[in-house]
Coordinates of C-alpha atoms and ligand atoms in Angstrom, one line a residue:
X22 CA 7.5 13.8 24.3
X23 CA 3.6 14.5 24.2
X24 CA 1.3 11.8 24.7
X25 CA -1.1 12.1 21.9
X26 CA -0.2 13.6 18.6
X27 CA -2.1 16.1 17.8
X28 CA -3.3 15.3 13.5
X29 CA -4.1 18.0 11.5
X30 CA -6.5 16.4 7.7
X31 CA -5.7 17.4 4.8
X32 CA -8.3 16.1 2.4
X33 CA -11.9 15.2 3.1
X34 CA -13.1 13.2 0.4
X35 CA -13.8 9.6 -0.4
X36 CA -11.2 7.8 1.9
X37 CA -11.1 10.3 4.6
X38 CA -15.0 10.1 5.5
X39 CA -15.0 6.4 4.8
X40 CA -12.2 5.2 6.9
X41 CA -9.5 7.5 8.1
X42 CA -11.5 9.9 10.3
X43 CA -13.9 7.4 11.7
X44 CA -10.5 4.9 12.4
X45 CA -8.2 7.6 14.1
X46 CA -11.2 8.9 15.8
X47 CA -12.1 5.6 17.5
X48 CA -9.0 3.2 17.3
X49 CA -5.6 4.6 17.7
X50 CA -4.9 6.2 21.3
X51 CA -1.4 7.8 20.5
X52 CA -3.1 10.5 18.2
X53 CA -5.9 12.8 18.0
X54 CA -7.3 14.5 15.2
X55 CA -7.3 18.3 15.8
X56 CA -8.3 19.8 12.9
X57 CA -9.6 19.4 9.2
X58 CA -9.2 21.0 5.9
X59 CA -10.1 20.8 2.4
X60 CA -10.9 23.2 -0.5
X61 CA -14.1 22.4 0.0
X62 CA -14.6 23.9 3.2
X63 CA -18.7 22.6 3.7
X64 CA -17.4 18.9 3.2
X65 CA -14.5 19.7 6.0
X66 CA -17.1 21.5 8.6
X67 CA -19.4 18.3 8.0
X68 CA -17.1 15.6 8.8
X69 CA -15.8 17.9 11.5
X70 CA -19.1 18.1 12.8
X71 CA -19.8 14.2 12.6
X72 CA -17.1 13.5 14.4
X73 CA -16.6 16.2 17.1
X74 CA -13.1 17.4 15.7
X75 CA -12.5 20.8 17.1
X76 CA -11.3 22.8 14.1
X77 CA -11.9 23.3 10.4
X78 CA -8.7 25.3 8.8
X79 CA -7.9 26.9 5.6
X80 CA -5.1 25.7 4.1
X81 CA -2.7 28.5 5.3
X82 CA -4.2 28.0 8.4
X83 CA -3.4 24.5 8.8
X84 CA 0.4 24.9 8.1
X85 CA 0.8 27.3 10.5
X86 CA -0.8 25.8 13.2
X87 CA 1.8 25.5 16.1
X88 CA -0.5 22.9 17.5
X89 CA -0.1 20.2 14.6
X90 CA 2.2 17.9 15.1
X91 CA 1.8 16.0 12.1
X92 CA 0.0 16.8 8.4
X93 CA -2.4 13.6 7.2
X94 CA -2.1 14.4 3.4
X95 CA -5.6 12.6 1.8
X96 CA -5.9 14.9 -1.0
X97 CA -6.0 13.9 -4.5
X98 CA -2.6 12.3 -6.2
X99 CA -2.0 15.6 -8.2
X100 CA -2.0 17.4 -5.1
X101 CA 0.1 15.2 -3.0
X102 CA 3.7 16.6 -3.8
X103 CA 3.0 20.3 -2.9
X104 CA 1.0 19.3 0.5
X105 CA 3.7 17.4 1.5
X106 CA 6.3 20.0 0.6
X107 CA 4.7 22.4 2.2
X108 CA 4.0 20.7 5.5
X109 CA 7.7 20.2 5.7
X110 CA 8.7 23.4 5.0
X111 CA 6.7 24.3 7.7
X112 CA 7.8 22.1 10.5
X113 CA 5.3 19.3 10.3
X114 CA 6.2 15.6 10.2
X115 CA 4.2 14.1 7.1
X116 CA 1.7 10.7 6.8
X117 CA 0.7 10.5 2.5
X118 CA -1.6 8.5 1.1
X119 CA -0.3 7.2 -1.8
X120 CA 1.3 7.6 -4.0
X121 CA 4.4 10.0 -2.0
X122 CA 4.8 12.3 -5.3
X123 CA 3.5 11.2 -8.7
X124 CA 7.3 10.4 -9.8
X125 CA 10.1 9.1 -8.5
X126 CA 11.9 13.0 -8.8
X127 CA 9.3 14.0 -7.0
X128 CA 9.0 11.1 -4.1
X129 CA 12.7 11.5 -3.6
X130 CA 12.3 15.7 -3.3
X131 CA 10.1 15.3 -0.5
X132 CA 12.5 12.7 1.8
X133 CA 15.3 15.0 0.9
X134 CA 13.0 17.8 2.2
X135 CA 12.3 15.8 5.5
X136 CA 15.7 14.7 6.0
X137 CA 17.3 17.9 6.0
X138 CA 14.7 19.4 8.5
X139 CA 14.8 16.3 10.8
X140 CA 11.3 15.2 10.4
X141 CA 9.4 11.7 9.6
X142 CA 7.8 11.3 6.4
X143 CA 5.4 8.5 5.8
X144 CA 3.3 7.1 2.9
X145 CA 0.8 4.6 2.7
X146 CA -0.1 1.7 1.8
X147 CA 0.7 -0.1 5.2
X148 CA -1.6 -2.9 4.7
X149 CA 1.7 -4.8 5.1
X150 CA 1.4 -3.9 8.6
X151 CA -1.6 -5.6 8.7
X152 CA -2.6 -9.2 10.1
X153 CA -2.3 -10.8 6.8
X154 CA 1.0 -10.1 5.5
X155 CA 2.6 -10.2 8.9
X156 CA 1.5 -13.5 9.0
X157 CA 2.8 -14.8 5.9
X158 CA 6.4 -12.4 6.9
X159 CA 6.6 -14.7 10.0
X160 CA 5.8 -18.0 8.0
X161 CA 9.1 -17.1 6.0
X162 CA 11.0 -16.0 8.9
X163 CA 10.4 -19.2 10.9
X164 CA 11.5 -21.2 7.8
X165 CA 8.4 -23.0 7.3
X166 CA 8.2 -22.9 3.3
X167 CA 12.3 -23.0 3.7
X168 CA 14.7 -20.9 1.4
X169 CA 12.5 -18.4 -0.8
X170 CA 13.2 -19.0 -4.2
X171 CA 10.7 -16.5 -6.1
X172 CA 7.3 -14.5 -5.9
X173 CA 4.5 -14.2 -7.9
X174 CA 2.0 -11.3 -7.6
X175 CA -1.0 -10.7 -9.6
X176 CA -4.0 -8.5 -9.5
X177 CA -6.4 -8.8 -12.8
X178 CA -9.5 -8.3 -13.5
X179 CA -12.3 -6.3 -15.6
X180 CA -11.4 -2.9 -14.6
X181 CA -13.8 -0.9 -11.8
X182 CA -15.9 0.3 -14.4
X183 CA -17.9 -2.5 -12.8
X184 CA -17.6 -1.4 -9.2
X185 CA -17.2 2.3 -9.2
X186 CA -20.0 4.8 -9.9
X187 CA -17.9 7.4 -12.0
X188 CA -15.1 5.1 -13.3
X189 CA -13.6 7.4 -16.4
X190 CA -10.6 8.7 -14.2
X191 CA -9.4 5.4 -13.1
X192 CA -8.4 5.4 -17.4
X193 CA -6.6 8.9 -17.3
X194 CA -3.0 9.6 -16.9
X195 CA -2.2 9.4 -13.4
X196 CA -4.4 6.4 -12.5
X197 CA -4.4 3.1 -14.4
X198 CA -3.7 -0.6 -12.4
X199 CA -0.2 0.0 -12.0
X200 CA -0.6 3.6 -10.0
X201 CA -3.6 2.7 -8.5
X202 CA -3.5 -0.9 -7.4
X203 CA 0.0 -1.6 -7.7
X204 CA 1.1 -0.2 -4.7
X205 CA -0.6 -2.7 -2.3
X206 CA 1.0 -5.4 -4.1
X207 CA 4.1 -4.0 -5.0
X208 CA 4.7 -3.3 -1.2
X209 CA 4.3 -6.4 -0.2
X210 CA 6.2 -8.6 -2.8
X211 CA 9.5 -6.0 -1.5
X212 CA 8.1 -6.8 2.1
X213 CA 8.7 -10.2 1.7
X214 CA 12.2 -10.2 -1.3
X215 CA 13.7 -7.2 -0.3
X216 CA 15.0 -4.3 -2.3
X217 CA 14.6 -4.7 -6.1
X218 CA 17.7 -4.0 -8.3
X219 CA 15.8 -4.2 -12.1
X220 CA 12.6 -4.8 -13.5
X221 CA 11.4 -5.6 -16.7
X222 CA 8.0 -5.1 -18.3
X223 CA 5.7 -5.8 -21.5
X224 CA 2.4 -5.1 -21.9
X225 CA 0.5 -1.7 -22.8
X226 CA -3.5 -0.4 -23.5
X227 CA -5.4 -3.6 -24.3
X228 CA -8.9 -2.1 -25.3
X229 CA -8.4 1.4 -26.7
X230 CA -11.6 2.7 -27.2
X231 CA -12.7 1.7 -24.2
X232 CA -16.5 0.5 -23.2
X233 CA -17.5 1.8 -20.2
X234 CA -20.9 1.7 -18.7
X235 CA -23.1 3.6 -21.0
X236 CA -20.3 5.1 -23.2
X237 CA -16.7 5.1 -24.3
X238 CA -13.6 6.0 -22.3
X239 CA -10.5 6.5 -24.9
X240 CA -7.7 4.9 -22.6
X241 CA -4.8 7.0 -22.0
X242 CA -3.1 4.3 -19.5
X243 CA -1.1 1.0 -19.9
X244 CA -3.8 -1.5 -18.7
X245 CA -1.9 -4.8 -18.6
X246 CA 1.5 -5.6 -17.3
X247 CA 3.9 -8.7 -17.8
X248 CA 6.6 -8.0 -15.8
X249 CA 9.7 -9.7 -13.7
X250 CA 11.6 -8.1 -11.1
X251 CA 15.1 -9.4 -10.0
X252 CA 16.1 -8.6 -5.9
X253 CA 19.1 -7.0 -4.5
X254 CA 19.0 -11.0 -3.2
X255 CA 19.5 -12.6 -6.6
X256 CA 15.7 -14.0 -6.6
X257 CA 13.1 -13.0 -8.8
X258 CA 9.5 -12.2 -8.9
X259 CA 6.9 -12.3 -11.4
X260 CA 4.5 -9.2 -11.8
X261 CA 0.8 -9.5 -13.4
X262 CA -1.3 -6.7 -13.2
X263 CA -4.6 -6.2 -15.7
X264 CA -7.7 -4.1 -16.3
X265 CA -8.0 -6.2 -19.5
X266 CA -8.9 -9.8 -18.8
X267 CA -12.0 -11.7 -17.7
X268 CA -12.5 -14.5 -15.4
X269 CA -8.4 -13.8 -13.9
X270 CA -9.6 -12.6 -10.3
X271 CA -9.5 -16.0 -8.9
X272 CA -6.7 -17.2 -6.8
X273 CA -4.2 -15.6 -4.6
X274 CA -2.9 -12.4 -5.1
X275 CA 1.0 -13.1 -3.7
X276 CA 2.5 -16.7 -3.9
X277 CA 5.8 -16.8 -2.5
X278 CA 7.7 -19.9 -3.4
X279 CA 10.5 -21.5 -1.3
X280 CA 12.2 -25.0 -1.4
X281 CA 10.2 -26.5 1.1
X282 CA 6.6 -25.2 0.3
X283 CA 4.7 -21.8 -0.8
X284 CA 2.8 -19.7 0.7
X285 CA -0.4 -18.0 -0.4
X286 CA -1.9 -14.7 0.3
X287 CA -5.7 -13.9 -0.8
X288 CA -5.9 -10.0 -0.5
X289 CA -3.3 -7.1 -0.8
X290 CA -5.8 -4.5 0.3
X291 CA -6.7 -6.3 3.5
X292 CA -5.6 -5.5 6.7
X293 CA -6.8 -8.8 8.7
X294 CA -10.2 -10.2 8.9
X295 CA -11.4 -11.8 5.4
X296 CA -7.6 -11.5 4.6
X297 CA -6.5 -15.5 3.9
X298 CA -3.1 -17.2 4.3
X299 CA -2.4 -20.5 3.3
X300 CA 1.0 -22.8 3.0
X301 CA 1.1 -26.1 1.0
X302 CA 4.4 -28.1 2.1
X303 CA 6.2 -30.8 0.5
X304 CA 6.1 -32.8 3.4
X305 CA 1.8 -33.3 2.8
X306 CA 2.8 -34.4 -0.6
X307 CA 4.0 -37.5 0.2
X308 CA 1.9 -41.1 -0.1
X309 CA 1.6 -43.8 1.9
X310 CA 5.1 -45.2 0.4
X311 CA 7.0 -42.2 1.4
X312 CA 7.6 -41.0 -1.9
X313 CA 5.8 -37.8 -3.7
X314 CA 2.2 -38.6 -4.3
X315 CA 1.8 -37.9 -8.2
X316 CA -1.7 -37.6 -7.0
X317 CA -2.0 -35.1 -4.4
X318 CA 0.3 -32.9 -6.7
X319 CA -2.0 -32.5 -9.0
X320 CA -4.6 -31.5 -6.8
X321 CA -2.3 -29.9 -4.5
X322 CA -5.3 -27.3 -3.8
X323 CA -6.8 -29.9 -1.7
X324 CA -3.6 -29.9 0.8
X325 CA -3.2 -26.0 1.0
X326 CA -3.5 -25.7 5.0
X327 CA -4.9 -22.4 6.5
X328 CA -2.7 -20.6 8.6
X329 CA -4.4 -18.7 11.6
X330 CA -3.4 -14.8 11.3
X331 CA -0.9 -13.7 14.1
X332 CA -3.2 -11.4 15.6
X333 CA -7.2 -10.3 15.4
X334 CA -7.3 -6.4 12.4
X335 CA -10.2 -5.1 11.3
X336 CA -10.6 -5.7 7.5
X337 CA -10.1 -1.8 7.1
X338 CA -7.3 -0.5 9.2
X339 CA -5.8 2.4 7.1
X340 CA -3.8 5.0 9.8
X341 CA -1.6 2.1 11.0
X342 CA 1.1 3.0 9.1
X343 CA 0.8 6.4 10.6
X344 CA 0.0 5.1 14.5
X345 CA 3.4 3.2 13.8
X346 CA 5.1 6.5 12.5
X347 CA 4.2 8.2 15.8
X348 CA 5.5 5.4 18.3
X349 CA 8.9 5.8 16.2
X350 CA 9.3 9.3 16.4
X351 CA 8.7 8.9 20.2
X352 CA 11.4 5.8 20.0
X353 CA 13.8 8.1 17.7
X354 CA 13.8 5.1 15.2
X355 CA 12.7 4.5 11.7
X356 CA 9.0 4.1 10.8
X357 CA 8.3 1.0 8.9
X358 CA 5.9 3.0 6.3
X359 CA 8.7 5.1 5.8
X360 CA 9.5 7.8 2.9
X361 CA 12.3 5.1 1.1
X362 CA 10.6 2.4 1.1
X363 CA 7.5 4.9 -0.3
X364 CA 10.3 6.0 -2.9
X365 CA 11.1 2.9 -4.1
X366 CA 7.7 1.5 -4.2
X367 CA 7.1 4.8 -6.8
X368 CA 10.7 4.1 -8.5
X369 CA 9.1 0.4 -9.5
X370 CA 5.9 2.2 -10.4
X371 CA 7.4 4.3 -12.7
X372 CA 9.7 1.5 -14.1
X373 CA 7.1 -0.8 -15.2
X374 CA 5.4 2.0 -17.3
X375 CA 9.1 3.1 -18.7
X376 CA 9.9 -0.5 -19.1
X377 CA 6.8 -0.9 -21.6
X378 CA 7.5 2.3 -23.5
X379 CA 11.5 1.5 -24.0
X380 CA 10.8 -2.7 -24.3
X381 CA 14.4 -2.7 -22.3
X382 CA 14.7 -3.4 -18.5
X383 CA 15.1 -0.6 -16.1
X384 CA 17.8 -0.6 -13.4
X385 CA 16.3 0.4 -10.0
X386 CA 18.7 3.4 -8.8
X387 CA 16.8 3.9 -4.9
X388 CA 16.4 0.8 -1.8
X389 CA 15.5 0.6 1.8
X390 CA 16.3 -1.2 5.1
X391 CA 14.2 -4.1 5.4
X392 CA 11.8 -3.5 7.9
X393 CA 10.9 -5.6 11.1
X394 CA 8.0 -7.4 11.6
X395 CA 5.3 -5.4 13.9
X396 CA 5.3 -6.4 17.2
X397 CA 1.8 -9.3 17.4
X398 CA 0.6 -6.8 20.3
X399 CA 1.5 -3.5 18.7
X400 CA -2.8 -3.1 17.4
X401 CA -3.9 -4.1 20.9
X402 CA -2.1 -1.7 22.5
X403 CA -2.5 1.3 20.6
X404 CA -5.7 0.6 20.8
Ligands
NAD1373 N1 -11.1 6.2 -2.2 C1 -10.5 5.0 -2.0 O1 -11.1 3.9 -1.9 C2 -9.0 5.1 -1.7 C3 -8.4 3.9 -1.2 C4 -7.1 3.9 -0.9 C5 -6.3 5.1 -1.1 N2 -6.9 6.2 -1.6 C6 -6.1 7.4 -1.9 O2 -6.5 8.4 -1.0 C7 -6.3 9.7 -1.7 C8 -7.7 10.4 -1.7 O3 -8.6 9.6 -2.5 P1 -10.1 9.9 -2.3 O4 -10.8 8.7 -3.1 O5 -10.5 10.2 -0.9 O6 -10.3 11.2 -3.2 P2 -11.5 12.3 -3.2 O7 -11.5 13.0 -4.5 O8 -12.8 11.6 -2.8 O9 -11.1 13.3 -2.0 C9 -10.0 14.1 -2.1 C10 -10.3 15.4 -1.3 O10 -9.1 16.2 -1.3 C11 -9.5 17.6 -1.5 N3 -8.4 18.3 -2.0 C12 -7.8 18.1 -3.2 N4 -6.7 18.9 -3.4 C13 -6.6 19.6 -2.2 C14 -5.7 20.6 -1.7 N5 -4.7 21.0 -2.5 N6 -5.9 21.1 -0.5 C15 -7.0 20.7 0.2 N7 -7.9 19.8 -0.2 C16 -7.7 19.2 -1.4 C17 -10.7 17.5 -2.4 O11 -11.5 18.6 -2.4 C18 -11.4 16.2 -1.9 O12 -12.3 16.5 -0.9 C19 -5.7 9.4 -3.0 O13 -4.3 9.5 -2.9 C20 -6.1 7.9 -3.3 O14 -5.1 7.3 -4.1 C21 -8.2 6.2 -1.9

């Protein structure tokens, strides 16, 4: 099998120019961008150009390529399902941003797709791959915090009307918390628990009529979530995500809680660098008598220890998940950002929202194969 994979882009917007182009250009030696496409072709021949990749396609083009060995679909969410499909149907193994399809129907069409023509589908987020959350997957497999017992992951704050320059979509249907930060940390809570079995969910649009920046957005998303999600395991989780709230943003983003300590993880969108893990144990809870220290629990903040990350990632690492996708089709094994676990990220997605609109649980009908840790020296040598 061939050396370096030859990539051909489909999508040159936001994400591609920022951080997938320049990454797979300079970082990753198992792949090689060959050529870039977008419906708008100036923005294509640009980056193209800024990076030295050797051809801008049409979409037809692109598809037919016999070069391409694998389709990078960045295009928007809308347009993921029939990029995808149609890379498979023309031979090409797949790497999605996310989300795979928009709905679960559509996330499963396209491993169906792969699976009958023998290709590899991918999907991202694979910031679990990353030096922060493969940290925290060996702290639980070494038995430090001892049997899990729960998680708890929660993302809230005041929307990205305050970050983002043009921040109406982020209220429209296809966007919202859930579809558009949920994924990071909905990927990792299942990293660390395990397939989920059933979920369930209140919550719904908290400001309506919506202020943002110098006008008003009329919010067509659920913009808070309250949710609990019971493992294949018999553990649970709990599930906070908000646009709504003020002042929530503080604190770790996943808390996993076992029997002999928990574990604390700062960022879900952080591959490495800046990303922070921390454990508090029982055993740094005890005074001088032996016993618990009524003191030190209630300012157990102060005996949170830092845990150094297994290996050194860039903050921003996105193409991992596909770098890793490559070495396992060479290795004929399956890719740890694979297409089910992509599914049932997007079945749990979906469930939260139906979850809110029915006010009963949802029963979880897709899983995965838990998937290994990465290997601590898998970034050094791909790179
Ligand atoms: N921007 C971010 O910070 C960010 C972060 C993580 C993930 N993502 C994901 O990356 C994807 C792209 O996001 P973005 O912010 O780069 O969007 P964007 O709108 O900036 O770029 C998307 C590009 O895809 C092109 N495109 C759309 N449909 C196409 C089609 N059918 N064929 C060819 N080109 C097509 C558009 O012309 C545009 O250039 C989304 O799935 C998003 O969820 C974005």
């Amino acid at each position: 099998m061939k050396d370096v994979f030859k990539i051909g882009v489909i999508g040159c917007g936001d994400i591609s120019t920022r951080n997938y182009v320049p990454n797979i250009t300079s970082r990753f030696r198992n792949m090689e961008i060959y050529a870039l496409c977008d419906l708008d072709r100036e923005r294509a021949m640009a980056l193209a150009a800024k990076h030295g990749i050797p051809h801008v396609l049409t979409l037809d083009e692109i598809y037919e390529d016999s070069e391409i060995d694998v389709i990078l679909n960045l295009t928007n969410p809308q347009a993921h399902y029939d990029v995808n499909m149609r890379a498979l149907r023309a031979g090409k193994h797949v790497y999605s941003e996310k989300p795979l399809g928009l709905t679960l129907q559509e996330a499963s069409d396209i491993v169906r797709l792969a699976e009958e023509k023998n290709l590899y589908v991918g999907c991202a987020p694979d910031v679990f791959l990353g030096a922060g959350v493969q940290t925290c997957r060996k702290v639980i497999e070494d038995g430090v915090i001892g049997e899990v017992l729960s998680a708890k992951v929660a993302n809230m704050y005041h929307g990205p009307e305050n970050i983002h320059p043009a921040p109406d979509f982020f209220y429209r249907k296809g966007a919202g918390p859930m579809l558009d930060i949920g994924p990071y940390g909905i990927s990792e809570m299942l990293y660390f628990m395990g397939p989920a079995v059933e979920l369930c969910c209140y919550g719904g649009i908290g400001i309506p009529h919506r202020p943002v920046k110098d006008h008003f957005v009329d919010v067509e998303v659920n913009t808070n979530y309250n949710g609990i999600v019971k493992f294949a395991n018999g553990k649970s989780a709990s599930v906070n995500f908000s646009w709504d709230t003020w002042g929530a943003e503080n604190g770790p983003c996943v808390q996993i809680y076992g029997t002999k300590g928990s574990l604390f993880l700062s960022d879900p969108d952080n591959y490495g660098e800046g990303s922070r893990v921390h454990v508090l144990l029982e055993e740094d809870l005890y005074g001088e008598d032996g016993k618990i220290s009524r003191d030190k629990t209630s300012n157990s903040n102060a005996y949170k220890k830092e845990v150094p990350l297994l290996f050194e990632s860039p903050a921003e690492n996105r193409g991992l998940g596909l770098c890793e996708m490559i070495e396992a089709i060479r290795e004929g094994r399956p890719a740890r950002a694979n297409g089910d676990f992509a599914c049932h990220v997007t079945e749990l997605l979906d469930g939260f929202n139906i979850a809110i609109a029915t006010g009963k649980p949802y029963e979880i009908q897709t899983t995965f194969d838990m998937m290994e840790r990465l290997p601590e020296d898998f970034i050094r040598e791909m790179e």
